[in-house]
Amino acid sequence: MKVEQQDNQKDEARLRAAKRAEDEAARKEEQKRREQEQKKKVEEAINRRLQPSFWGKYGEYTGYLLLGGIFVFILISNFAGDRRKLSDIPVNEESFITEHNDSESPFKLGSNAFFEGLTLAKAKEFFDNKITSKKAMPRCNIKSLDHVTVKDSFNFYVEHPECQFSEVAAQGATGYAEIPLSVFRNRNCLRNKNEDFKPSAEFTFRCNKNKSNGKNGGYVVHTLNFLRKGFVNEECWNNEIGEDAGKECPPLEKFKECEKRFVGTHCALEGEDEIKKELQANGPVISILFPYRDFFIYKSGDYVVEEKSKLDGLAIIKIVGWETLPDGSGVWLVEPLWGETWGDNGIARVRIGTEESLIEKFAYILYPEKTENGSEPEQPKAEGEEQSQQQENSQQSNEDLFE
């Protein structure tokens, strides 16, 4: 009996030992799993800290890669699958439009008046737009907009219909100048109590000699620096210059008695949240898109890049709003100034967050100087500017082109 009890005790001891060993192994395994999980979280956190933002990653190359030529991979036109010359491909190609519209695409294409009669070779000339030739640009400090609660959907033209104007860009690489002028007009209307001061694009094309080639391309930031010195409206230009078809800037004395306006500060935004807050508070912003073929003939729906054929350069556009969709995704409302027959009355809905989109990665803003009856905007001041850049901007803001 005693032997049996001793054997049972030994068995129970062995079972307890085995259970303890099993529990210890399980504890060590769980500890190891937790350590690995924690390590992974730490590594991910470190990677997020080390991962440069769009601005941090490309900011030093703004003049050479990102915003002067935008990424190495778009420096070469890509028309895979179509061996025709660009000069043989109409922009408003009906067979291309029909084939696309018969597909399951989330957006539709259609001919428009802006590109009527043009080939892709001619359209290519429209995108010699750049942002800056410098290695750095003033970055907006948007802490003053922290109190802005971003709406699910926002359309500047719905909120401020008095500040929507019918505008169509001139044909050529003019986006670098005409989009900033259009944004100025919207924002000036909002800031200065519905004032409709229509800037003269022709004045800017002819008189801005700061890395500008008129209607054949130029730089957004250099144009804004020029506009800090003052510019005239279209009425003044037409009265003083008339039908003069020359290319040179006329003597500025002609415009001394004309009403003038000035751009104040300007700076860059990064990220969807920054752009939405600024747009909601102060009006449309300047942004960029790759010039894909199907975008030239966009008609309706939610645009995403499907047709991989693209041209060199950049399309400069303005963002006028956004919309949140039922599934939680969203679209930007963008306007390239290609007329009312393009898109939905001149506006496109572009999916937010797609791989090819640059819209939410970068935007540029300007502030019109306040007139006598104007109001102060919720204005983020630029941060991180080099002292020389600040001095340059200060000098420019105090210099009147017409003095």
PDB file of N, CA and C in Angstrom, residues 7 10 32 37 71 77 101 139 155 157 172 199 241 243 250 256 284 294 318 340 351 366 370 386 395 397 400:
ATOM      1  N   ASP A   7       4.403   5.558  -5.295  1.00  0.00           N
ATOM      2  CA  ASP A   7       4.399   5.629  -6.771  1.00  0.00           C
ATOM      3  C   ASP A   7       3.447   6.723  -7.261  1.00  0.00           C
ATOM      4  N   LYS A  10       5.014  10.006  -6.694  1.00  0.00           N
ATOM      5  CA  LYS A  10       6.048  10.260  -7.702  1.00  0.00           C
ATOM      6  C   LYS A  10       5.421  10.679  -9.032  1.00  0.00           C
ATOM      7  N   LYS A  32       8.630  35.978 -25.240  1.00  0.00           N
ATOM      8  CA  LYS A  32       9.366  36.181 -26.492  1.00  0.00           C
ATOM      9  C   LYS A  32       8.483  36.865 -27.533  1.00  0.00           C
ATOM     10  N   GLU A  37       6.968  41.587 -30.531  1.00  0.00           N
ATOM     11  CA  GLU A  37       5.923  42.541 -30.898  1.00  0.00           C
ATOM     12  C   GLU A  37       6.330  43.952 -30.505  1.00  0.00           C
ATOM     13  N   PHE A  71      10.303  64.264 -60.436  1.00  0.00           N
ATOM     14  CA  PHE A  71      10.643  62.856 -60.401  1.00  0.00           C
ATOM     15  C   PHE A  71      11.311  62.360 -61.701  1.00  0.00           C
ATOM     16  N   SER A  77       8.536  60.767 -71.835  1.00  0.00           N
ATOM     17  CA  SER A  77       7.149  60.495 -72.179  1.00  0.00           C
ATOM     18  C   SER A  77       6.926  58.997 -72.258  1.00  0.00           C
ATOM     19  N   ASN A 101     -14.932  54.551 -72.365  1.00  0.00           N
ATOM     20  CA  ASN A 101     -16.269  54.657 -71.787  1.00  0.00           C
ATOM     21  C   ASN A 101     -17.036  53.335 -71.800  1.00  0.00           C
ATOM     22  N   ARG A 139       8.212  77.205 -46.156  1.00  0.00           N
ATOM     23  CA  ARG A 139       7.224  76.213 -45.722  1.00  0.00           C
ATOM     24  C   ARG A 139       6.220  76.890 -44.805  1.00  0.00           C
ATOM     25  N   ASN A 155     -16.794  72.868 -50.844  1.00  0.00           N
ATOM     26  CA  ASN A 155     -16.645  73.395 -52.196  1.00  0.00           C
ATOM     27  C   ASN A 155     -16.616  74.913 -52.087  1.00  0.00           C
ATOM     28  N   TYR A 157     -16.715  77.186 -54.240  1.00  0.00           N
ATOM     29  CA  TYR A 157     -17.678  77.871 -55.092  1.00  0.00           C
ATOM     30  C   TYR A 157     -19.104  77.774 -54.558  1.00  0.00           C
ATOM     31  N   GLY A 172      -1.083  77.202 -74.296  1.00  0.00           N
ATOM     32  CA  GLY A 172       0.360  77.286 -74.133  1.00  0.00           C
ATOM     33  C   GLY A 172       0.722  76.847 -72.729  1.00  0.00           C
ATOM     34  N   PRO A 199      -6.781  90.141 -62.644  1.00  0.00           N
ATOM     35  CA  PRO A 199      -5.405  90.443 -63.043  1.00  0.00           C
ATOM     36  C   PRO A 199      -5.190  90.232 -64.537  1.00  0.00           C
ATOM     37  N   ILE A 241      -2.817  99.307 -73.652  1.00  0.00           N
ATOM     38  CA  ILE A 241      -2.070  98.587 -74.687  1.00  0.00           C
ATOM     39  C   ILE A 241      -2.940  98.265 -75.896  1.00  0.00           C
ATOM     40  N   GLU A 243      -4.816  96.429 -78.717  1.00  0.00           N
ATOM     41  CA  GLU A 243      -4.617  95.192 -79.478  1.00  0.00           C
ATOM     42  C   GLU A 243      -3.154  94.950 -79.823  1.00  0.00           C
ATOM     43  N   PRO A 250       5.642  96.726 -72.225  1.00  0.00           N
ATOM     44  CA  PRO A 250       5.613  98.160 -72.548  1.00  0.00           C
ATOM     45  C   PRO A 250       6.208  98.976 -71.411  1.00  0.00           C
ATOM     46  N   LYS A 256       1.129 103.788 -64.476  1.00  0.00           N
ATOM     47  CA  LYS A 256       1.281 104.445 -63.172  1.00  0.00           C
ATOM     48  C   LYS A 256      -0.043 104.848 -62.559  1.00  0.00           C
ATOM     49  N   PRO A 284      -9.025  78.707 -52.526  1.00  0.00           N
ATOM     50  CA  PRO A 284      -8.305  77.757 -53.374  1.00  0.00           C
ATOM     51  C   PRO A 284      -6.791  77.831 -53.236  1.00  0.00           C
ATOM     52  N   ASP A 294      -5.479  60.684 -70.410  1.00  0.00           N
ATOM     53  CA  ASP A 294      -6.916  60.604 -70.179  1.00  0.00           C
ATOM     54  C   ASP A 294      -7.439  61.789 -69.371  1.00  0.00           C
ATOM     55  N   LYS A 318      -5.660  74.213 -59.691  1.00  0.00           N
ATOM     56  CA  LYS A 318      -6.030  74.742 -58.377  1.00  0.00           C
ATOM     57  C   LYS A 318      -7.056  73.805 -57.753  1.00  0.00           C
ATOM     58  N   GLU A 340     -15.451  75.404 -69.620  1.00  0.00           N
ATOM     59  CA  GLU A 340     -16.647  74.740 -69.122  1.00  0.00           C
ATOM     60  C   GLU A 340     -16.994  73.461 -69.867  1.00  0.00           C
ATOM     61  N   ARG A 351      -9.442  61.317 -57.255  1.00  0.00           N
ATOM     62  CA  ARG A 351      -9.339  60.487 -56.053  1.00  0.00           C
ATOM     63  C   ARG A 351      -8.180  60.934 -55.168  1.00  0.00           C
ATOM     64  N   LEU A 366      -0.881  81.612 -51.673  1.00  0.00           N
ATOM     65  CA  LEU A 366      -0.521  83.024 -51.699  1.00  0.00           C
ATOM     66  C   LEU A 366      -1.567  83.797 -50.919  1.00  0.00           C
ATOM     67  N   LYS A 370      -4.066  93.167 -48.161  1.00  0.00           N
ATOM     68  CA  LYS A 370      -5.374  93.696 -47.781  1.00  0.00           C
ATOM     69  C   LYS A 370      -5.580  95.086 -48.366  1.00  0.00           C
ATOM     70  N   GLU A 386      15.353  80.497 -45.082  1.00  0.00           N
ATOM     71  CA  GLU A 386      16.692  80.989 -44.836  1.00  0.00           C
ATOM     72  C   GLU A 386      16.624  82.513 -44.684  1.00  0.00           C
ATOM     73  N   GLN A 395      12.372  92.630 -49.163  1.00  0.00           N
ATOM     74  CA  GLN A 395      12.729  93.649 -50.139  1.00  0.00           C
ATOM     75  C   GLN A 395      11.704  93.698 -51.258  1.00  0.00           C
ATOM     76  N   SER A 397       8.563  92.762 -51.162  1.00  0.00           N
ATOM     77  CA  SER A 397       7.262  93.244 -50.739  1.00  0.00           C
ATOM     78  C   SER A 397       7.253  94.771 -50.608  1.00  0.00           C
ATOM     79  N   ASP A 400       7.911  98.593 -55.224  1.00  0.00           N
ATOM     80  CA  ASP A 400       6.819  98.761 -56.173  1.00  0.00           C
ATOM     81  C   ASP A 400       7.419  98.758 -57.572  1.00  0.00           C
TER      82      ASP A 400
END
